[in-house]
mmCIF file of C-alpha atoms in Angstrom:
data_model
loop_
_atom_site.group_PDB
_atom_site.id
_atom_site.type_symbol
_atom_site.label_atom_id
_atom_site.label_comp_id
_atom_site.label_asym_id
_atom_site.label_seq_id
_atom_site.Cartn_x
_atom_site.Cartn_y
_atom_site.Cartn_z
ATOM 1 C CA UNK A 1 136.479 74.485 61.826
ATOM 2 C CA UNK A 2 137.148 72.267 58.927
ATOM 3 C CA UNK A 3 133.943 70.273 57.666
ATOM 4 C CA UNK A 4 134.420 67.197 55.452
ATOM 5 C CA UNK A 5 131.499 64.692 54.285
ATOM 6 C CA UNK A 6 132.443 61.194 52.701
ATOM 7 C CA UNK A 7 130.427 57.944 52.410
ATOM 8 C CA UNK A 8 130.850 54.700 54.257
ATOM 9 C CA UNK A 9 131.210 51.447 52.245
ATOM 10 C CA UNK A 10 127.301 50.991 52.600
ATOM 11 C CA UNK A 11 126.567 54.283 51.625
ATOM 12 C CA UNK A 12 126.049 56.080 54.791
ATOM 13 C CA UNK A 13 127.588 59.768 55.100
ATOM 14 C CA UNK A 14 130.108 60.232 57.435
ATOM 15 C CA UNK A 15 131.853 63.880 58.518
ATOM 16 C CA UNK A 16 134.386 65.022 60.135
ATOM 17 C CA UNK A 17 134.564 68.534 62.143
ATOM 18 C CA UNK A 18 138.366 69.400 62.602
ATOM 19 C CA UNK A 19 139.793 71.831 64.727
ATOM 20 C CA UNK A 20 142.941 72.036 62.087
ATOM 21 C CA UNK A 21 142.128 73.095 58.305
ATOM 22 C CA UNK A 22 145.132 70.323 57.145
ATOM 23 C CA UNK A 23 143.846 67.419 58.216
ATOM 24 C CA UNK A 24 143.622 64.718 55.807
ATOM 25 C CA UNK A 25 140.377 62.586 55.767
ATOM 26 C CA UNK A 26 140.574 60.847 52.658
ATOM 27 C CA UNK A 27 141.053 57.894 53.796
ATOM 28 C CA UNK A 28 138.205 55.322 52.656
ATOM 29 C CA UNK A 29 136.218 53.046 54.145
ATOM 30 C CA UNK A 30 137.199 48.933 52.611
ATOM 31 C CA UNK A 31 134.850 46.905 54.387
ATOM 32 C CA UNK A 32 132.939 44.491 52.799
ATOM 33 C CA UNK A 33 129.386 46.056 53.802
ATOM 34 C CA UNK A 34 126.164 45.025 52.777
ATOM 35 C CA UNK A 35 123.877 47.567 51.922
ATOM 36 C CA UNK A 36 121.376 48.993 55.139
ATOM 37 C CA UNK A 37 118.717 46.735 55.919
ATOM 38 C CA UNK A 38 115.944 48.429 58.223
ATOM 39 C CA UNK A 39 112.882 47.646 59.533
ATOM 40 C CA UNK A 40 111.775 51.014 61.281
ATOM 41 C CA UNK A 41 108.059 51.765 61.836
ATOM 42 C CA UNK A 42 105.903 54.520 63.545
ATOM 43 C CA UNK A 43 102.840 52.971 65.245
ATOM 44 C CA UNK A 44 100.430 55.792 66.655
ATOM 45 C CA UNK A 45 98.729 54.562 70.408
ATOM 46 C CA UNK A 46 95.595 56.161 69.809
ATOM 47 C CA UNK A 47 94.824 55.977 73.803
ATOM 48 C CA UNK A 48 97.691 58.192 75.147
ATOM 49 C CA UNK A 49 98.442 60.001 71.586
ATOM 50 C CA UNK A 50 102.029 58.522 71.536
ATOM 51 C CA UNK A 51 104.522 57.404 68.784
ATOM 52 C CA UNK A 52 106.116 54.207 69.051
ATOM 53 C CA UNK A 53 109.033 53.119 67.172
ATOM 54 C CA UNK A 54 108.696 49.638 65.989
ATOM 55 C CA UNK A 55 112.935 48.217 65.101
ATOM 56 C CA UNK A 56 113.073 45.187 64.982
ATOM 57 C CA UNK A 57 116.605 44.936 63.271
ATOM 58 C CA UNK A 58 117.907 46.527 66.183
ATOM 59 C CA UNK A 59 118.095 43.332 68.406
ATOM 60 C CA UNK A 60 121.521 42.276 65.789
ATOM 61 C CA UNK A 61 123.246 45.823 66.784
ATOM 62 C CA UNK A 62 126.739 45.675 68.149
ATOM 63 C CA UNK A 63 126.398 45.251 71.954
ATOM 64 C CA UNK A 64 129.031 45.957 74.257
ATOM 65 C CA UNK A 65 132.122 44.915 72.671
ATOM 66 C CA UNK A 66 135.442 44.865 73.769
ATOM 67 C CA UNK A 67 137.476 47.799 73.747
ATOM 68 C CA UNK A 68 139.976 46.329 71.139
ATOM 69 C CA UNK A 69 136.911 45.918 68.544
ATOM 70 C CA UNK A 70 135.155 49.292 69.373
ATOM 71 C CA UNK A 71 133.249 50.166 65.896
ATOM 72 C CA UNK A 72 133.762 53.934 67.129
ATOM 73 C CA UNK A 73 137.994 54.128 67.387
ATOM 74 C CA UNK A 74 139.665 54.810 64.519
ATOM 75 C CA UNK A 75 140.336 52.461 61.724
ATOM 76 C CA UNK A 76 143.950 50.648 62.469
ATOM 77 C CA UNK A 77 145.373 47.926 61.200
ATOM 78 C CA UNK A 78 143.401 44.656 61.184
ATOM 79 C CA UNK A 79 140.146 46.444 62.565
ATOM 80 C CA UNK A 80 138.400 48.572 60.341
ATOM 81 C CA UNK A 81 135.763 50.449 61.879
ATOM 82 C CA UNK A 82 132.747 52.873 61.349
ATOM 83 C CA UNK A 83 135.609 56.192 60.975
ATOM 84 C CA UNK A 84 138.127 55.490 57.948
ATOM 85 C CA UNK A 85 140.631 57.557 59.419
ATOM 86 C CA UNK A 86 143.269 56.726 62.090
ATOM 87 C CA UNK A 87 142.423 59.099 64.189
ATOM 88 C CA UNK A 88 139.783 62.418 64.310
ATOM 89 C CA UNK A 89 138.479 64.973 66.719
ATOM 90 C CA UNK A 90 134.729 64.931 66.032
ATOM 91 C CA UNK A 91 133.146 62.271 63.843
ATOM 92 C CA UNK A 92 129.721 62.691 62.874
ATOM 93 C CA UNK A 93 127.921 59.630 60.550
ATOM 94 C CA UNK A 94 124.179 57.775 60.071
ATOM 95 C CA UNK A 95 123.467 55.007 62.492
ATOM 96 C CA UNK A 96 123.708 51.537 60.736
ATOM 97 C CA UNK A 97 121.179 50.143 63.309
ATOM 98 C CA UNK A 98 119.022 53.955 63.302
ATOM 99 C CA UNK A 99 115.273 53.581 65.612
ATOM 100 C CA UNK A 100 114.371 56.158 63.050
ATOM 101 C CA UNK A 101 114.873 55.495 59.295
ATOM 102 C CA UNK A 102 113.659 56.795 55.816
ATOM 103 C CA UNK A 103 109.667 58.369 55.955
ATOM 104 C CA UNK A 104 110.410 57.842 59.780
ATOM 105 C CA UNK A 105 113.558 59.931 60.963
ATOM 106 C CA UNK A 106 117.064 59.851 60.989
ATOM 107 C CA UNK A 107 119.320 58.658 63.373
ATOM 108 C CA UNK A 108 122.984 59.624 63.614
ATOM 109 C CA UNK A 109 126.037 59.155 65.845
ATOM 110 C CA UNK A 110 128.104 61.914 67.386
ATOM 111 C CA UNK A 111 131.499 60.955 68.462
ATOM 112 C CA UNK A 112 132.911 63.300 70.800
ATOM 113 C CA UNK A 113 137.165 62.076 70.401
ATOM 114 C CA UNK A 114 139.167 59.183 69.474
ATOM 115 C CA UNK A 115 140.066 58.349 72.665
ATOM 116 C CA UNK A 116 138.255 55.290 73.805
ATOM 117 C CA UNK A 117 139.110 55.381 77.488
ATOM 118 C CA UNK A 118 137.911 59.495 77.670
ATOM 119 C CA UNK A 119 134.159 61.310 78.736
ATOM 120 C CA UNK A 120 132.938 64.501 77.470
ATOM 121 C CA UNK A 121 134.014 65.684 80.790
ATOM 122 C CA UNK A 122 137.498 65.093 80.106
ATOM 123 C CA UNK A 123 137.359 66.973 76.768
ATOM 124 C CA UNK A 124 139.169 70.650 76.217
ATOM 125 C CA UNK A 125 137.322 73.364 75.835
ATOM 126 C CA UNK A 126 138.430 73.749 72.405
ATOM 127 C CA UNK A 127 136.789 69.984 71.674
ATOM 128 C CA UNK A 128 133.519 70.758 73.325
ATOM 129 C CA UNK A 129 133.257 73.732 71.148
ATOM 130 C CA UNK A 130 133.564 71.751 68.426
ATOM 131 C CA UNK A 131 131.185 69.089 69.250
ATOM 132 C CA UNK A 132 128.746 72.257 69.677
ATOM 133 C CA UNK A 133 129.659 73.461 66.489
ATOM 134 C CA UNK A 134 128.665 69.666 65.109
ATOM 135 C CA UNK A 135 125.217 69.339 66.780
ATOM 136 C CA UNK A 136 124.294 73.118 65.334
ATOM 137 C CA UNK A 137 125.218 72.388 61.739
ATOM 138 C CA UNK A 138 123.498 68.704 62.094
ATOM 139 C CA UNK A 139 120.635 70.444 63.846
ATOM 140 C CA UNK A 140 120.533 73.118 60.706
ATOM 141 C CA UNK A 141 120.721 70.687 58.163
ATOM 142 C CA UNK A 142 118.188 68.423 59.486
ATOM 143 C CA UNK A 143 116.087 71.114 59.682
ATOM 144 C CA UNK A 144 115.762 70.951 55.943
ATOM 145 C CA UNK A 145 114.103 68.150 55.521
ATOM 146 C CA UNK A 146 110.802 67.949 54.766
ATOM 147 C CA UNK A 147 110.249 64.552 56.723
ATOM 148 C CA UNK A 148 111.697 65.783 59.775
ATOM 149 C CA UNK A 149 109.654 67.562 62.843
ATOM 150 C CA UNK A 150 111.970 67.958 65.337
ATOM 151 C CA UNK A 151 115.928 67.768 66.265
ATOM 152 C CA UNK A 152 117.098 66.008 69.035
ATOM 153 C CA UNK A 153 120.384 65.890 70.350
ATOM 154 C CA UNK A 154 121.702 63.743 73.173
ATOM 155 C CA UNK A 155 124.259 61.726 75.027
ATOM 156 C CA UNK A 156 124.069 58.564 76.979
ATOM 157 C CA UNK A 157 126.543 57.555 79.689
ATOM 158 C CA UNK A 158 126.997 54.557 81.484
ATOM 159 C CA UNK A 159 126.116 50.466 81.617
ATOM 160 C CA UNK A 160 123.264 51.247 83.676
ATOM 161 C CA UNK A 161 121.540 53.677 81.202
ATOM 162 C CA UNK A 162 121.604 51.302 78.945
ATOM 163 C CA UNK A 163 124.938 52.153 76.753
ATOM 164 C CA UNK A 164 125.942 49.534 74.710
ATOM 165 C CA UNK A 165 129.037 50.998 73.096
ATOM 166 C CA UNK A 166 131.745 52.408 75.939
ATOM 167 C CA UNK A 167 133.021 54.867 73.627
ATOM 168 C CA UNK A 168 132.060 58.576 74.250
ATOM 169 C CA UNK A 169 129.400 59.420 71.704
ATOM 170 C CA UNK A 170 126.050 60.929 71.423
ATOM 171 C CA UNK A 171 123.355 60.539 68.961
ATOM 172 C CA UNK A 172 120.694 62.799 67.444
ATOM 173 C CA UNK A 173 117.456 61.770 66.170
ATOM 174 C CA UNK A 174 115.146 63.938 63.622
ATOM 175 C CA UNK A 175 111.720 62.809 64.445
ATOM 176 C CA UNK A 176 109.306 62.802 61.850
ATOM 177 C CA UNK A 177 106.255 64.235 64.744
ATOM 178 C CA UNK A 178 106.663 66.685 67.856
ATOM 179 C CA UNK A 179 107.804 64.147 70.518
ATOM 180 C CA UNK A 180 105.208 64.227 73.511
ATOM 181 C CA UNK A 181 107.432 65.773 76.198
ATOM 182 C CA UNK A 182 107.917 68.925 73.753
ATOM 183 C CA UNK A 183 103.912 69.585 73.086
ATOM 184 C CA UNK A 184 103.167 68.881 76.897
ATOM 185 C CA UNK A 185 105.568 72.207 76.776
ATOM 186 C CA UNK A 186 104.339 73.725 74.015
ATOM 187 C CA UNK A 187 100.454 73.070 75.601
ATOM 188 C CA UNK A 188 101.731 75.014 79.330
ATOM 189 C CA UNK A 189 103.218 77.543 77.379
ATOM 190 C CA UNK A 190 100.364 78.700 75.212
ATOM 191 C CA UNK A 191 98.089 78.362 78.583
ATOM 192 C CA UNK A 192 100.665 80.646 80.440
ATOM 193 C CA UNK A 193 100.917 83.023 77.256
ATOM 194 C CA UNK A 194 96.965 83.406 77.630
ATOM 195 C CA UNK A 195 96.468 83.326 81.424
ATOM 196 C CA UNK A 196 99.668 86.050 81.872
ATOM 197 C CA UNK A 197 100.501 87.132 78.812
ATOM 198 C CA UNK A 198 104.060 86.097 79.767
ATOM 199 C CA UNK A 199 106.576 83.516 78.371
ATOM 200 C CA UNK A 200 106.897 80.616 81.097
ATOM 201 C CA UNK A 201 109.983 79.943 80.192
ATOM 202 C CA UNK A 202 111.151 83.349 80.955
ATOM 203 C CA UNK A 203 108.964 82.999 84.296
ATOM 204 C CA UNK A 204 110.755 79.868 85.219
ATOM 205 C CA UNK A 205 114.005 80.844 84.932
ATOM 206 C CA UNK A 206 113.783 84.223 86.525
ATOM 207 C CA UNK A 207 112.180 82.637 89.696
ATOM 208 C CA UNK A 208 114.927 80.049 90.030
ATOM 209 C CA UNK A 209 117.598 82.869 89.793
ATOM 210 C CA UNK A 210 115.522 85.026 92.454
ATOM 211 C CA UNK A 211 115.118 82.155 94.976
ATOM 212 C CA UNK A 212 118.239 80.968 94.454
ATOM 213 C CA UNK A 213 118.462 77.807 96.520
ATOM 214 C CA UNK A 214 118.269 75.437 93.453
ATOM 215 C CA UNK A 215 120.812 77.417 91.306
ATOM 216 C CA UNK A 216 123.794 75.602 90.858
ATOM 217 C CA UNK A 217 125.653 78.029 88.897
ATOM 218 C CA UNK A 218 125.251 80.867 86.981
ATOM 219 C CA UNK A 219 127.705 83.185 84.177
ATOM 220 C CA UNK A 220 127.172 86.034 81.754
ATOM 221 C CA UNK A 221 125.201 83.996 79.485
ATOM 222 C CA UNK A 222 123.763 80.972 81.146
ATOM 223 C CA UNK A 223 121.970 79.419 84.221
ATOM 224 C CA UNK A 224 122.053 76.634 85.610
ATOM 225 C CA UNK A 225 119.540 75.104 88.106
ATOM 226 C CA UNK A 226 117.758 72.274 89.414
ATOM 227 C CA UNK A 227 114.405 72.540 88.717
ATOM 228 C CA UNK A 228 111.410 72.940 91.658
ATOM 229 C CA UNK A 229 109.582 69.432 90.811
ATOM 230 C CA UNK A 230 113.119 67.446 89.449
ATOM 231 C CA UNK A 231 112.252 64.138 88.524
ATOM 232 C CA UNK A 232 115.325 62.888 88.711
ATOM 233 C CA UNK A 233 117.472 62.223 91.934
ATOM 234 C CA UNK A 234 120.614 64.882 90.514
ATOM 235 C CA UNK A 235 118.802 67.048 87.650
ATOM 236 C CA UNK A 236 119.807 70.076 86.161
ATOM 237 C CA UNK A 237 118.843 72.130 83.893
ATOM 238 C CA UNK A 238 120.817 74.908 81.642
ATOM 239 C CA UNK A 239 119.210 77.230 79.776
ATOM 240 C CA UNK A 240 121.189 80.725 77.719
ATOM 241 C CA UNK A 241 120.585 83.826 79.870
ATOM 242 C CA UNK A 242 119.138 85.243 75.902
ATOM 243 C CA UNK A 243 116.010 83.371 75.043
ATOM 244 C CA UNK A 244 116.087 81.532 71.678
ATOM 245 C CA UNK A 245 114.292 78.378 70.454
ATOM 246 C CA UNK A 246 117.165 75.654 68.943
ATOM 247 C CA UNK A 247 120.809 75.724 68.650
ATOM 248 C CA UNK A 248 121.432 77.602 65.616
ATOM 249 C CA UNK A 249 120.213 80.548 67.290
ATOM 250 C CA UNK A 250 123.143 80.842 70.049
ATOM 251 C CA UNK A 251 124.705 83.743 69.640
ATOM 252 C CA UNK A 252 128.225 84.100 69.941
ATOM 253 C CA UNK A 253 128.941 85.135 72.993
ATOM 254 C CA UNK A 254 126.770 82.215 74.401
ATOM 255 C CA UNK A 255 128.792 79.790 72.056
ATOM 256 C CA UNK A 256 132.080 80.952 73.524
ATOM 257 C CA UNK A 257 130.989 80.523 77.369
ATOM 258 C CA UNK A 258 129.268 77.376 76.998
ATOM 259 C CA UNK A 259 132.191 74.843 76.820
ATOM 260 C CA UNK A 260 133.202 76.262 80.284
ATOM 261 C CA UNK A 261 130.030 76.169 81.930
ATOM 262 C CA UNK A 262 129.244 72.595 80.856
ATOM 263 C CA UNK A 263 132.040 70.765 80.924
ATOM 264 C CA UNK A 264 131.885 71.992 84.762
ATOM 265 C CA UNK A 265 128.728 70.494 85.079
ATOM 266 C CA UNK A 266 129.571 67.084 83.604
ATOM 267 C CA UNK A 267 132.758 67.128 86.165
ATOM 268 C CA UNK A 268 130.364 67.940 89.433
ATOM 269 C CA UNK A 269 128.465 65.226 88.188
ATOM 270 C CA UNK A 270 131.384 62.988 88.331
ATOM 271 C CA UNK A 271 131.658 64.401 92.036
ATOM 272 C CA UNK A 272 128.418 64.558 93.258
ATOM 273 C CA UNK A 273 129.139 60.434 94.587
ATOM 274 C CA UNK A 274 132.941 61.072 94.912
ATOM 275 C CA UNK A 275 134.202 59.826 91.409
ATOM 276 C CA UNK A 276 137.126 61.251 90.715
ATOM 277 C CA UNK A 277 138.148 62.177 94.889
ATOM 278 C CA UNK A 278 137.178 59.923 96.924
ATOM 279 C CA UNK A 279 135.975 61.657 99.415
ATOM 280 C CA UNK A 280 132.345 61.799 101.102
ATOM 281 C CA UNK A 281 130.035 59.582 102.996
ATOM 282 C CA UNK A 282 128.572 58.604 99.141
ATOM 283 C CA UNK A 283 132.001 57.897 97.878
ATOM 284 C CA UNK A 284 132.317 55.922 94.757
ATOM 285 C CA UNK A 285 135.784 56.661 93.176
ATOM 286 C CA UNK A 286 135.352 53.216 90.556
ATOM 287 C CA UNK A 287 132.874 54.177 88.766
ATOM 288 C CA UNK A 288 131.575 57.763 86.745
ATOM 289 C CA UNK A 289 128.205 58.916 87.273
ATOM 290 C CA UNK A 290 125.750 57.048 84.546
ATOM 291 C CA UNK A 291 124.051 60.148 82.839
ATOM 292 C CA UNK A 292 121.831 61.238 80.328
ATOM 293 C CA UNK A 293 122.279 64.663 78.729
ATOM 294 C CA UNK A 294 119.078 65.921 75.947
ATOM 295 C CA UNK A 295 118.925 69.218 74.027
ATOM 296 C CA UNK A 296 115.279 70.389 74.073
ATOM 297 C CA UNK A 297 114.766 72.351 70.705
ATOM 298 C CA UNK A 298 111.943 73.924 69.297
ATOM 299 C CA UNK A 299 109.568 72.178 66.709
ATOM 300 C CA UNK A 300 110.921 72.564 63.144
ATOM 301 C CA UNK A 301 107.811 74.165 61.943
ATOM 302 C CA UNK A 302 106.093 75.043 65.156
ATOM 303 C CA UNK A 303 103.623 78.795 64.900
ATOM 304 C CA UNK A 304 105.059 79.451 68.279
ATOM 305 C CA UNK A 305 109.035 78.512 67.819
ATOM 306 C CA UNK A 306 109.773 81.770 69.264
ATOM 307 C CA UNK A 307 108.120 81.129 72.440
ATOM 308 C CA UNK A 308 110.439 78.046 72.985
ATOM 309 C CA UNK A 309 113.343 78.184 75.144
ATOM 310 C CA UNK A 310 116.197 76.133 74.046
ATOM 311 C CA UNK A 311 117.732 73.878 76.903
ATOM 312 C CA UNK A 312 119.645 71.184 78.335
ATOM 313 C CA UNK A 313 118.647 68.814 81.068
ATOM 314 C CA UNK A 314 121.148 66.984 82.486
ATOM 315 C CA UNK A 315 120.110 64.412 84.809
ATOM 316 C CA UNK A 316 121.253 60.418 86.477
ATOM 317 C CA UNK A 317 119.499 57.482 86.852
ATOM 318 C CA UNK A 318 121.896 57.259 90.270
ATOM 319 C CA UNK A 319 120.635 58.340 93.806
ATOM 320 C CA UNK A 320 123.246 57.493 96.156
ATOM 321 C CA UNK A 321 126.737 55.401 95.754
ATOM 322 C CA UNK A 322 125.613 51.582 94.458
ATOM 323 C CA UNK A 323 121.714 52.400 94.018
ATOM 324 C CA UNK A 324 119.858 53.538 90.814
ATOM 325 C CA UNK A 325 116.565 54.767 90.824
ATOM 326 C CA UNK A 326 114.267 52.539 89.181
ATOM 327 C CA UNK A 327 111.413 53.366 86.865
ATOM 328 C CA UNK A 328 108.798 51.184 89.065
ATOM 329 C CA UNK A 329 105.460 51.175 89.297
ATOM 330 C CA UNK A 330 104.182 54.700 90.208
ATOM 331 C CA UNK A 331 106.745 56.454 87.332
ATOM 332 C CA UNK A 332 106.416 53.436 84.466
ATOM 333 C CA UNK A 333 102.369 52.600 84.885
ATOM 334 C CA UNK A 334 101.224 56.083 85.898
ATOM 335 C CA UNK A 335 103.805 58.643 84.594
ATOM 336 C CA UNK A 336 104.189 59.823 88.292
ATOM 337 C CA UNK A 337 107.586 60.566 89.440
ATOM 338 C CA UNK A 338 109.001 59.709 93.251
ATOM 339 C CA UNK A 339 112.138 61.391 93.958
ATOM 340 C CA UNK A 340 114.156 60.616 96.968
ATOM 341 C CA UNK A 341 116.357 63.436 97.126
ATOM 342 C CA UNK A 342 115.558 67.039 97.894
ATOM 343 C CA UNK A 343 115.765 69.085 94.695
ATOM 344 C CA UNK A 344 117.223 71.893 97.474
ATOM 345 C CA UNK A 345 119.678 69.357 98.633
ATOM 346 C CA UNK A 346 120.493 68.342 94.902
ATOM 347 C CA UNK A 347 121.143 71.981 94.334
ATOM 348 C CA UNK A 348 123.669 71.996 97.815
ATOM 349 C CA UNK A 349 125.710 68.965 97.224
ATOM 350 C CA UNK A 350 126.260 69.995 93.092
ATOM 351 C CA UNK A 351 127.182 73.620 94.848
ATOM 352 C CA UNK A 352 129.630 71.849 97.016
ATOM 353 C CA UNK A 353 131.519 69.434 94.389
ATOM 354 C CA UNK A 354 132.613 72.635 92.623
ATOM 355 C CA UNK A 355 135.946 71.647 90.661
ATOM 356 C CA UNK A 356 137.667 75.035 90.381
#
């Protein structure tokens, strides 16, 4: 992998990660950009212990433009855009519009290929290894900051999650507090630490792989399952057979296998309604499955880092061909999650859409 870091016109940092040690990314960025103008803030709700991000400048972001003025292709002639260079495997650079800025975070953009019109799904394995190899030195450098708690990485797919550019990117944010969901986890695992003296992590998995009715699939070095109480209609979760608490910890042999193993998830999920066959009573061939895909990582400087199990959840907003499942009352007043589809039958149907 080649690494190199240059600066936008504005002064953001932009790198590339290159599968070839001869490319060329010199070429520089001539817009006429004013300098970064944000407005982020961290409000603390003192009833429910949250952290709010207050961004205002984020209502003038670019929002869903057409494919010929996509701020994420490469530069070409008469549109310059956020990458310099005419064309780039993975493209890594910070957020003009971030959530999370300064004191507050960071926010940065992880762009998977040039190709406009492509998903991660469609990516080589080669590519997805890469864009690995991105998120674990982002993730490590990060790290290093002394404003920054904890690493998240993360893709959004689809209109109806709320994407506003088409082209196939992630983000990652570096959160200046633990977020919520991760010391709800932290909180079960230190009470299953004292009640068992066992890591629940460890516990989960292993019980998933002995039923076996929720597994979807499983390899040398990772499983794959949707979990018992899945919130989401099709959820799954992927966690490395070895035990380790953020990315940079992989080991190799997990680094090598993982390409395969997820890029056959993403293209199950594209399945699951018929996208991409046709075929099925829930066949939907026009459209792929809206997802979103989050990297759960251990606290930067948590005691217990150890104890934390890095993972991926994988999970859509879509229950059956045409119909979404909305956050409504019960899940957006009371936190309490309705799911309409068996987790078991989740687990059956992703078994089923198997692409090899």
């Amino acid at each position: 992998m080649k690494k190199t870091t240059t600066y936008l016109a504005d002064g953001r940092r932009l790198i590339y990660y290159d599968s070839r040690d001869d490319a060329d990314r010199t070429a520089p960025d001539r817009r006429p950009l004013p300098p970064v103008a944000t407005a982020s803030e961290i409000r603390h709700d003192p009833l429910l212990g949250d952290h709010v991000a207050i961004a205002s400048h984020r209502q003038d972001r670019t929002y869903l433009p057409p494919a010929d003025a996509c701020p994420l292709c490469p530069t070409r002639e008469g549109h310059p855009s956020e990458i310099p260079a005419d064309g780039y495997d993975v493209a890594v650079f910070e957020n003009r519009f971030p959530s999370l800025a300064g004191d507050s975070g960071r926010c940065e953009v992880v762009c998977f290929t040039s190709d406009h019109d492509a998903s991660f799904a469609d990516l080589t394995e080669d590519r997805a290894a890469l864009v690995l190899a991105a998120w674990t030195d982002r993730t490590a450098a990060l790290h290093q900051l002394p404003e920054v708690a904890q690493v998240f990485c993360f893709e959004n797919r689809g209109a109806e999650i709320g994407v506003t550019l088409g082209h196939p990117h992630g983000q990652i944010y570096a959160y200046p507090f633990t977020t919520p969901r991760t010391a709800r986890m932290l909180d079960a695992l230190a009470a299953h630490r004292t009640a068992t003296g066992a890591n629940l992590f460890d516990a989960t998995v292993a019980r998933e792989r002995a039923d076996g009715t929720r597994v979807v699939l499983e390899t040398a070095h990772w499983t794959a399952f949707v979990p018992y109480a899945a919130h989401w209609p099709y959820e799954v979760h992927l966690y490395p057979r070895r035990r380790v608490p953020d990315l940079t910890a992989l080991d190799d042999a997990a680094r090598t296998e993982f390409p395969q193993v997820y890029l056959e998830l993403l293209r199950r999920f594209d399945r699951i309604f018929g996208a991409g066959d046709g075929q099925g009573p829930d066949a939907d061939a026009t459209a792929r499955t809206p997802y979103i895909a989050a990297w759960h990582q251990a606290p930067v400087r948590a005691d217990d880092r150890g104890e934390f199990a890095l993972h991926l959840e994988l999970f859509t907003i879509r229950r059956t061909a045409g119909k979404l499942k909305f956050l409504a009352g019960s899940e957006s007043g009371m936190n309490v999650f309705i799911n309409d589809v068996p987790p078991e039958a989740a687990a059956q149907r992703l078994r089923e859409v198997a692409t090899k």
